[in-house]
PDB file of C-alpha atoms in Angstrom:
ATOM      1  CA  PHE A  25      -5.076  46.108  34.279  1.00 45.00           C
ATOM      2  CA  ALA A  26      -5.744  43.231  31.907  1.00 55.00           C
ATOM      3  CA  GLY A  27      -3.746  43.408  28.704  1.00 64.00           C
ATOM      4  CA  VAL A  28      -5.178  42.973  25.250  1.00 76.00           C
ATOM      5  CA  LEU A  29      -5.516  39.294  24.444  1.00 82.00           C
ATOM      6  CA  SER A  30      -3.759  37.976  21.375  1.00 87.00           C
ATOM      7  CA  ASN A  31      -5.015  34.910  19.572  1.00 92.00           C
ATOM      8  CA  PRO A  32      -3.742  31.903  21.522  1.00 94.00           C
ATOM      9  CA  ARG A  33      -1.623  29.245  19.905  1.00 95.00           C
ATOM     10  CA  LEU A  34      -2.690  25.593  20.146  1.00 96.00           C
ATOM     11  CA  MET A  35       0.120  23.038  19.858  1.00 95.00           C
ATOM     12  CA  THR A  36       0.610  19.362  20.563  1.00 94.00           C
ATOM     13  CA  VAL A  37       3.344  18.150  22.874  1.00 88.00           C
ATOM     14  CA  GLN A  38       3.709  14.930  20.842  1.00 86.00           C
ATOM     15  CA  SER A  39       3.463  14.232  17.128  1.00 87.00           C
ATOM     16  CA  LEU A  40       0.227  14.885  15.256  1.00 92.00           C
ATOM     17  CA  THR A  41       0.423  11.267  14.106  1.00 90.00           C
ATOM     18  CA  VAL A  42      -1.155   8.959  16.679  1.00 92.00           C
ATOM     19  CA  VAL A  43      -2.283   5.377  17.214  1.00 89.00           C
ATOM     20  CA  MET A  44      -5.603   4.247  18.636  1.00 88.00           C
ATOM     21  CA  ASN A  45      -5.995   4.648  22.426  1.00 91.00           C
ATOM     22  CA  GLN A  46      -2.961   6.927  22.654  1.00 92.00           C
ATOM     23  CA  ASN A  47      -2.898   9.779  25.176  1.00 95.00           C
ATOM     24  CA  VAL A  48      -2.138  13.187  23.705  1.00 96.00           C
ATOM     25  CA  THR A  49      -1.430  16.548  25.337  1.00 96.00           C
ATOM     26  CA  MET A  50      -2.161  19.930  23.774  1.00 96.00           C
ATOM     27  CA  SER A  51      -0.933  23.288  25.065  1.00 96.00           C
ATOM     28  CA  CYS A  52      -2.748  26.594  24.647  1.00 95.00           C
ATOM     29  CA  CYS A  53      -1.271  29.985  25.415  1.00 93.00           C
ATOM     30  CA  SER A  54      -1.899  33.628  24.564  1.00 90.00           C
ATOM     31  CA  ALA A  55       1.424  35.438  24.412  1.00 86.00           C
ATOM     32  CA  SER A  56       0.103  38.889  25.356  1.00 80.00           C
ATOM     33  CA  ALA A  57      -2.308  37.804  28.097  1.00 75.00           C
ATOM     34  CA  SER A  58      -2.125  39.185  31.625  1.00 78.00           C
ATOM     35  CA  PRO A  59      -3.022  36.432  34.122  1.00 81.00           C
ATOM     36  CA  PRO A  60      -5.381  35.130  35.220  1.00 86.00           C
ATOM     37  CA  VAL A  61      -6.693  33.768  31.887  1.00 90.00           C
ATOM     38  CA  ARG A  62      -9.329  31.130  31.232  1.00 91.00           C
ATOM     39  CA  TYR A  63      -8.516  28.648  28.436  1.00 93.00           C
ATOM     40  CA  THR A  64     -11.211  26.433  26.930  1.00 94.00           C
ATOM     41  CA  LEU A  65     -10.612  23.535  24.514  1.00 96.00           C
ATOM     42  CA  PHE A  66     -13.203  22.780  21.831  1.00 96.00           C
ATOM     43  CA  LYS A  67     -13.630  19.747  19.569  1.00 95.00           C
ATOM     44  CA  HIS A  68     -15.999  20.149  16.610  1.00 91.00           C
ATOM     45  CA  ASN A  69     -17.140  23.394  18.294  1.00 88.00           C
ATOM     46  CA  GLN A  70     -18.143  21.423  21.396  1.00 93.00           C
ATOM     47  CA  GLN A  71     -16.495  22.319  24.696  1.00 94.00           C
ATOM     48  CA  VAL A  72     -14.121  19.627  25.976  1.00 94.00           C
ATOM     49  CA  SER A  73     -12.445  21.211  28.996  1.00 94.00           C
ATOM     50  CA  SER A  74     -11.560  24.529  30.632  1.00 93.00           C
ATOM     51  CA  LEU A  75      -8.572  25.585  32.733  1.00 92.00           C
ATOM     52  CA  ASN A  76      -7.701  28.775  34.597  1.00 90.00           C
ATOM     53  CA  SER A  77      -4.104  29.913  34.299  1.00 86.00           C
ATOM     54  CA  SER A  78      -2.865  32.138  37.138  1.00 84.00           C
ATOM     55  CA  ASP A  79       0.517  32.768  35.516  1.00 85.00           C
ATOM     56  CA  SER A  80       1.960  33.026  32.016  1.00 82.00           C
ATOM     57  CA  SER A  81       2.420  29.259  31.591  1.00 87.00           C
ATOM     58  CA  PRO A  82       0.292  27.549  28.905  1.00 91.00           C
ATOM     59  CA  ALA A  83      -2.793  25.521  29.719  1.00 93.00           C
ATOM     60  CA  LEU A  84      -2.282  21.800  29.130  1.00 96.00           C
ATOM     61  CA  PHE A  85      -5.133  19.571  27.976  1.00 96.00           C
ATOM     62  CA  THR A  86      -4.667  15.782  28.002  1.00 96.00           C
ATOM     63  CA  LEU A  87      -7.083  13.381  26.340  1.00 95.00           C
ATOM     64  CA  THR A  88      -7.217   9.898  24.803  1.00 95.00           C
ATOM     65  CA  ILE A  89      -7.660   9.149  21.105  1.00 94.00           C
ATOM     66  CA  SER A  90     -10.186   6.322  21.370  1.00 91.00           C
ATOM     67  CA  SER A  91     -12.101   6.787  18.107  1.00 88.00           C
ATOM     68  CA  ALA A  92     -11.869   8.567  14.761  1.00 87.00           C
ATOM     69  CA  SER A  93     -13.982  11.446  16.124  1.00 91.00           C
ATOM     70  CA  ASP A  94     -11.229  12.200  18.668  1.00 94.00           C
ATOM     71  CA  LEU A  95      -8.855  13.219  15.869  1.00 95.00           C
ATOM     72  CA  GLY A  96     -10.282  16.743  15.832  1.00 92.00           C
ATOM     73  CA  PRO A  97     -10.368  19.435  14.715  1.00 96.00           C
ATOM     74  CA  TYR A  98      -9.550  21.168  18.009  1.00 97.00           C
ATOM     75  CA  LYS A  99      -9.503  24.861  18.846  1.00 96.00           C
ATOM     76  CA  CYS A 100      -8.702  26.780  22.005  1.00 95.00           C
ATOM     77  CA  LYS A 101     -10.327  29.945  23.334  1.00 94.00           C
ATOM     78  CA  ALA A 102      -8.581  32.418  25.643  1.00 92.00           C
ATOM     79  CA  GLU A 103     -10.576  34.936  27.681  1.00 90.00           C
ATOM     80  CA  TYR A 104     -10.510  36.981  30.845  1.00 86.00           C
ATOM     81  CA  ASN A 105     -13.035  36.040  33.487  1.00 74.00           C
ATOM     82  CA  SER A 106     -14.465  39.549  33.418  1.00 60.00           C
ATOM     83  CA  SER A 107     -14.756  39.602  29.642  1.00 62.00           C
ATOM     84  CA  THR A 108     -17.291  38.128  27.277  1.00 63.00           C
ATOM     85  CA  ASP A 109     -14.967  38.560  24.324  1.00 76.00           C
ATOM     86  CA  GLY A 110     -12.515  35.750  23.770  1.00 86.00           C
ATOM     87  CA  LYS A 111      -9.877  35.010  21.146  1.00 91.00           C
ATOM     88  CA  TYR A 112      -9.641  31.695  19.292  1.00 93.00           C
ATOM     89  CA  SER A 113      -6.551  29.734  18.328  1.00 95.00           C
ATOM     90  CA  ASN A 114      -5.550  27.938  15.187  1.00 96.00           C
ATOM     91  CA  SER A 115      -7.199  24.602  14.379  1.00 96.00           C
ATOM     92  CA  LEU A 116      -5.414  21.330  15.158  1.00 95.00           C
ATOM     93  CA  SER A 117      -6.184  17.798  13.969  1.00 95.00           C
ATOM     94  CA  PHE A 118      -4.486  14.457  14.539  1.00 95.00           C
ATOM     95  CA  THR A 119      -3.826  11.735  11.975  1.00 92.00           C
ATOM     96  CA  LEU A 120      -4.503   8.136  12.936  1.00 91.00           C
ATOM     97  CA  ILE A 121      -1.939   5.466  12.026  1.00 91.00           C
ATOM     98  CA  GLU A 122      -3.368   2.014  11.378  1.00 91.00           C
ATOM     99  CA  PRO A 123      -1.339  -1.211  11.438  1.00 92.00           C
ATOM    100  CA  ILE A 124      -0.945  -3.054   8.156  1.00 94.00           C
ATOM    101  CA  SER A 125      -2.598  -6.344   7.315  1.00 95.00           C
ATOM    102  CA  LYS A 126      -0.572  -9.423   6.378  1.00 96.00           C
ATOM    103  CA  PRO A 127       0.736  -8.873   2.842  1.00 97.00           C
ATOM    104  CA  VAL A 128      -0.171 -11.277   0.037  1.00 97.00           C
ATOM    105  CA  LEU A 129       2.591 -12.441  -2.316  1.00 97.00           C
ATOM    106  CA  SER A 130       1.342 -13.550  -5.733  1.00 96.00           C
ATOM    107  CA  SER A 131       2.161 -13.938  -9.422  1.00 95.00           C
ATOM    108  CA  PRO A 132      -0.023 -14.202 -12.546  1.00 94.00           C
ATOM    109  CA  THR A 133       1.326 -17.738 -12.978  1.00 90.00           C
ATOM    110  CA  SER A 134       2.958 -20.321 -10.746  1.00 90.00           C
ATOM    111  CA  HIS A 135       4.092 -22.529 -13.677  1.00 91.00           C
ATOM    112  CA  THR A 136       6.846 -21.290 -15.946  1.00 90.00           C
ATOM    113  CA  PRO A 137       9.286 -22.743 -18.500  1.00 90.00           C
ATOM    114  CA  GLN A 138      13.010 -22.391 -17.923  1.00 88.00           C
ATOM    115  CA  GLY A 139      14.383 -19.021 -18.994  1.00 89.00           C
ATOM    116  CA  GLN A 140      11.056 -17.219 -18.534  1.00 90.00           C
ATOM    117  CA  ASN A 141      10.645 -13.721 -17.064  1.00 92.00           C
ATOM    118  CA  VAL A 142       8.007 -13.625 -14.307  1.00 94.00           C
ATOM    119  CA  THR A 143       6.556 -11.022 -11.942  1.00 95.00           C
ATOM    120  CA  LEU A 144       5.948 -11.122  -8.196  1.00 96.00           C
ATOM    121  CA  SER A 145       3.628  -8.676  -6.446  1.00 97.00           C
ATOM    122  CA  CYS A 146       3.297  -7.936  -2.727  1.00 98.00           C
ATOM    123  CA  PHE A 147       0.238  -6.136  -1.349  1.00 98.00           C
ATOM    124  CA  SER A 148      -1.191  -5.210   2.063  1.00 97.00           C
ATOM    125  CA  GLU A 149      -4.886  -4.401   1.773  1.00 95.00           C
ATOM    126  CA  ASN A 150      -5.102  -2.426   5.033  1.00 93.00           C
ATOM    127  CA  GLY A 151      -2.823  -0.031   6.870  1.00 92.00           C
ATOM    128  CA  SER A 152      -1.792   3.597   6.781  1.00 91.00           C
ATOM    129  CA  LEU A 153       0.238   4.784   3.802  1.00 92.00           C
ATOM    130  CA  PRO A 154       3.025   4.884   2.891  1.00 94.00           C
ATOM    131  CA  ILE A 155       3.834   1.172   3.075  1.00 97.00           C
ATOM    132  CA  THR A 156       7.340  -0.182   2.477  1.00 97.00           C
ATOM    133  CA  TYR A 157       7.811  -3.621   0.885  1.00 98.00           C
ATOM    134  CA  LEU A 158      10.867  -5.877   0.663  1.00 97.00           C
ATOM    135  CA  PHE A 159      11.163  -9.154  -1.293  1.00 97.00           C
ATOM    136  CA  PHE A 160      13.133 -12.239  -0.214  1.00 96.00           C
ATOM    137  CA  LYS A 161      14.233 -15.559  -1.639  1.00 95.00           C
ATOM    138  CA  GLY A 162      14.915 -17.742   1.343  1.00 92.00           C
ATOM    139  CA  LYS A 163      16.386 -15.309   3.868  1.00 91.00           C
ATOM    140  CA  GLN A 164      18.160 -13.109   1.322  1.00 94.00           C
ATOM    141  CA  SER A 165      16.600  -9.874   0.106  1.00 95.00           C
ATOM    142  CA  ILE A 166      16.421  -9.781  -3.687  1.00 95.00           C
ATOM    143  CA  SER A 167      15.395  -6.171  -4.335  1.00 91.00           C
ATOM    144  CA  PRO A 168      15.718  -2.672  -2.911  1.00 94.00           C
ATOM    145  CA  GLN A 169      12.922  -1.525  -0.612  1.00 95.00           C
ATOM    146  CA  LYS A 170       9.857  -0.272  -2.458  1.00 96.00           C
ATOM    147  CA  THR A 171       7.832   2.441  -0.699  1.00 97.00           C
ATOM    148  CA  MET A 172       4.293   2.779  -2.023  1.00 97.00           C
ATOM    149  CA  HIS A 173       2.426   6.039  -1.421  1.00 96.00           C
ATOM    150  CA  LYS A 174      -0.729   4.728  -3.113  1.00 95.00           C
ATOM    151  CA  ARG A 175      -2.859   1.694  -2.296  1.00 95.00           C
ATOM    152  CA  GLU A 176      -1.171  -0.537  -4.868  1.00 96.00           C
ATOM    153  CA  ALA A 177       1.099  -3.571  -4.958  1.00 97.00           C
ATOM    154  CA  ALA A 178       4.881  -3.482  -5.137  1.00 97.00           C
ATOM    155  CA  VAL A 179       6.081  -5.500  -8.153  1.00 97.00           C
ATOM    156  CA  ILE A 180       9.437  -7.030  -9.066  1.00 96.00           C
ATOM    157  CA  PHE A 181      10.581  -8.939 -12.178  1.00 95.00           C
ATOM    158  CA  LEU A 182      12.501 -12.222 -12.045  1.00 93.00           C
ATOM    159  CA  LEU A 183      14.222 -14.535 -14.509  1.00 92.00           C
ATOM    160  CA  VAL A 184      13.549 -18.198 -13.703  1.00 91.00           C
ATOM    161  CA  ASN A 185      16.606 -19.797 -15.282  1.00 89.00           C
ATOM    162  CA  SER A 186      16.935 -22.943 -13.172  1.00 87.00           C
ATOM    163  CA  SER A 187      15.237 -24.914 -10.422  1.00 86.00           C
ATOM    164  CA  ALA A 188      17.168 -22.774  -7.893  1.00 88.00           C
ATOM    165  CA  ASP A 189      15.211 -19.743  -9.123  1.00 90.00           C
ATOM    166  CA  SER A 190      11.842 -21.382  -8.523  1.00 87.00           C
ATOM    167  CA  GLY A 191      11.577 -20.302  -4.833  1.00 81.00           C
ATOM    168  CA  THR A 192      10.903 -20.056  -1.910  1.00 93.00           C
ATOM    169  CA  TYR A 193       9.888 -16.364  -2.107  1.00 96.00           C
ATOM    170  CA  LYS A 194       8.418 -14.112   0.596  1.00 97.00           C
ATOM    171  CA  CYS A 195       7.883 -10.401   1.152  1.00 97.00           C
ATOM    172  CA  LYS A 196       7.505  -8.214   4.203  1.00 97.00           C
ATOM    173  CA  ALA A 197       5.607  -4.969   4.686  1.00 97.00           C
ATOM    174  CA  ASN A 198       5.718  -2.220   7.292  1.00 95.00           C
ATOM    175  CA  ASN A 199       4.512   1.327   7.838  1.00 94.00           C
ATOM    176  CA  SER A 200       4.948   3.985  10.522  1.00 89.00           C
ATOM    177  CA  PHE A 201       2.819   2.084  13.037  1.00 89.00           C
ATOM    178  CA  PRO A 202       5.116   0.879  15.872  1.00 85.00           C
ATOM    179  CA  ASN A 203       6.332  -2.725  15.458  1.00 88.00           C
ATOM    180  CA  SER A 204       4.102  -3.202  12.431  1.00 87.00           C
ATOM    181  CA  THR A 205       6.266  -5.472  10.237  1.00 94.00           C
ATOM    182  CA  LYS A 206       4.363  -8.421   8.771  1.00 96.00           C
ATOM    183  CA  TYR A 207       5.495 -11.240   6.472  1.00 97.00           C
ATOM    184  CA  SER A 208       3.597 -12.712   3.554  1.00 97.00           C
ATOM    185  CA  ASN A 209       2.796 -16.251   2.510  1.00 96.00           C
ATOM    186  CA  SER A 210       5.504 -18.291   0.746  1.00 96.00           C
ATOM    187  CA  PHE A 211       5.458 -18.586  -3.052  1.00 96.00           C
ATOM    188  CA  ASN A 212       7.192 -21.074  -5.354  1.00 94.00           C
ATOM    189  CA  PHE A 213       7.309 -21.392  -9.115  1.00 93.00           C
ATOM    190  CA  THR A 214       7.024 -24.796 -10.814  1.00 91.00           C
ATOM    191  CA  LEU A 215       9.269 -25.368 -13.828  1.00 89.00           C
ATOM    192  CA  THR A 216       7.420 -26.833 -16.808  1.00 87.00           C
ATOM    193  CA  ALA A 217       8.916 -28.863 -19.696  1.00 75.00           C
ATOM    194  CA  GLU A 218      10.964 -26.732 -22.039  1.00 58.00           C
ATOM    195  CA  GLU A 219       9.131 -25.501 -25.090  1.00 45.00           C
ATOM    196  CA  ARG A 220      10.241 -26.859 -28.453  1.00 41.00           C
ATOM    197  CA  SER A 221      12.655 -24.620 -30.261  1.00 42.00           C
ATOM    198  CA  HIS A 222      11.554 -22.561 -33.236  1.00 47.00           C
ATOM    199  CA  SER A 223      13.514 -24.811 -35.630  1.00 44.00           C
ATOM    200  CA  GLN A 224      11.760 -27.916 -34.277  1.00 54.00           C
ATOM    201  CA  ALA A 225       8.380 -26.251 -34.660  1.00 57.00           C
ATOM    202  CA  LEU A 226       9.259 -25.205 -38.227  1.00 62.00           C
ATOM    203  CA  ILE A 227      10.301 -28.729 -39.192  1.00 67.00           C
ATOM    204  CA  ILE A 228       7.077 -30.162 -37.788  1.00 73.00           C
ATOM    205  CA  SER A 229       4.995 -27.552 -39.615  1.00 75.00           C
ATOM    206  CA  LEU A 230       6.758 -28.256 -42.938  1.00 78.00           C
ATOM    207  CA  GLY A 231       6.309 -32.005 -42.424  1.00 78.00           C
ATOM    208  CA  LEU A 232       2.566 -31.601 -41.818  1.00 81.00           C
ATOM    209  CA  LEU A 233       2.257 -29.362 -44.893  1.00 84.00           C
ATOM    210  CA  LEU A 234       4.068 -31.938 -47.051  1.00 84.00           C
ATOM    211  CA  LEU A 235       1.825 -34.699 -45.714  1.00 82.00           C
ATOM    212  CA  LEU A 236      -1.266 -32.677 -46.587  1.00 83.00           C
ATOM    213  CA  LEU A 237       0.066 -32.107 -50.127  1.00 83.00           C
ATOM    214  CA  ILE A 238       0.666 -35.846 -50.609  1.00 86.00           C
ATOM    215  CA  ILE A 239      -2.836 -36.658 -49.359  1.00 84.00           C
ATOM    216  CA  GLY A 240      -4.272 -33.967 -51.632  1.00 76.00           C
ATOM    217  CA  LEU A 241      -2.451 -35.370 -54.661  1.00 77.00           C
ATOM    218  CA  ALA A 242      -3.498 -38.909 -53.816  1.00 78.00           C
ATOM    219  CA  LEU A 243      -7.126 -37.797 -53.714  1.00 80.00           C
ATOM    220  CA  ALA A 244      -6.806 -35.761 -56.914  1.00 72.00           C
ATOM    221  CA  ILE A 245      -5.090 -38.434 -59.104  1.00 76.00           C
ATOM    222  CA  PRO A 246      -8.244 -40.529 -59.735  1.00 68.00           C
ATOM    223  CA  PHE A 247     -10.104 -37.438 -60.926  1.00 67.00           C
ATOM    224  CA  LEU A 248      -7.222 -36.603 -63.280  1.00 63.00           C
ATOM    225  CA  ILE A 249      -6.826 -40.146 -64.703  1.00 67.00           C
ATOM    226  CA  ILE A 250     -10.518 -41.027 -65.232  1.00 60.00           C
ATOM    227  CA  PRO A 251     -11.368 -38.090 -67.545  1.00 57.00           C
ATOM    228  CA  SER A 252      -8.272 -38.754 -69.715  1.00 56.00           C
ATOM    229  CA  TYR A 253      -9.116 -42.491 -69.823  1.00 51.00           C
ATOM    230  CA  LYS A 254     -12.668 -41.746 -70.980  1.00 53.00           C
ATOM    231  CA  ALA A 255     -11.388 -39.338 -73.618  1.00 54.00           C
ATOM    232  CA  SER A 256      -9.166 -42.041 -75.155  1.00 54.00           C
ATOM    233  CA  GLU A 257     -12.025 -44.510 -75.599  1.00 54.00           C
TER     234      GLU A 257
END
């Protein structure tokens, strides 16, 4: 006598996170079924494959993730051969991991005076999130890892205090895609001539103001002398 079918459970043997062209295996089993049971796998409500199970072991379906449409959702149906009523499983979907693109290391300016604070940003335009970034000067890391869960650049702040601080800088990026680490372009800052101090600028400003006053007086003297000369005649 065939027992009452319970809703089967659809599970994946591997992780739900996959890469393109990866083989995946899903298992489907109804715990209360009395063999034989027919299991059918559906994708987007379209039949993919059917298997007959003659014992209590789950049905195993293996397929290849070759496009975004292969990610699912999948469902499994369990039924007896003599029955038109089947029970459906939970829904299952895979998530595709994409490799990251080469990160770009940049700064709003590449020229800076000594003692200036500057920013460096590292950004990979493509690749599955989250993405982890790490900054280097030469071969030494200069910051803790920064893990970005949004599509935005990782940013660090630097003080360029001498020519040794001008570079060479790089960053690397990686995500959960296997062997996905990529390195950025190199970036160097160019030190510009030091800006004049505030005292020097103040002295120059006062000197220019005094010069303008002298010129103004020199231009005004004839207009002051001539009227008084005419008045004395």
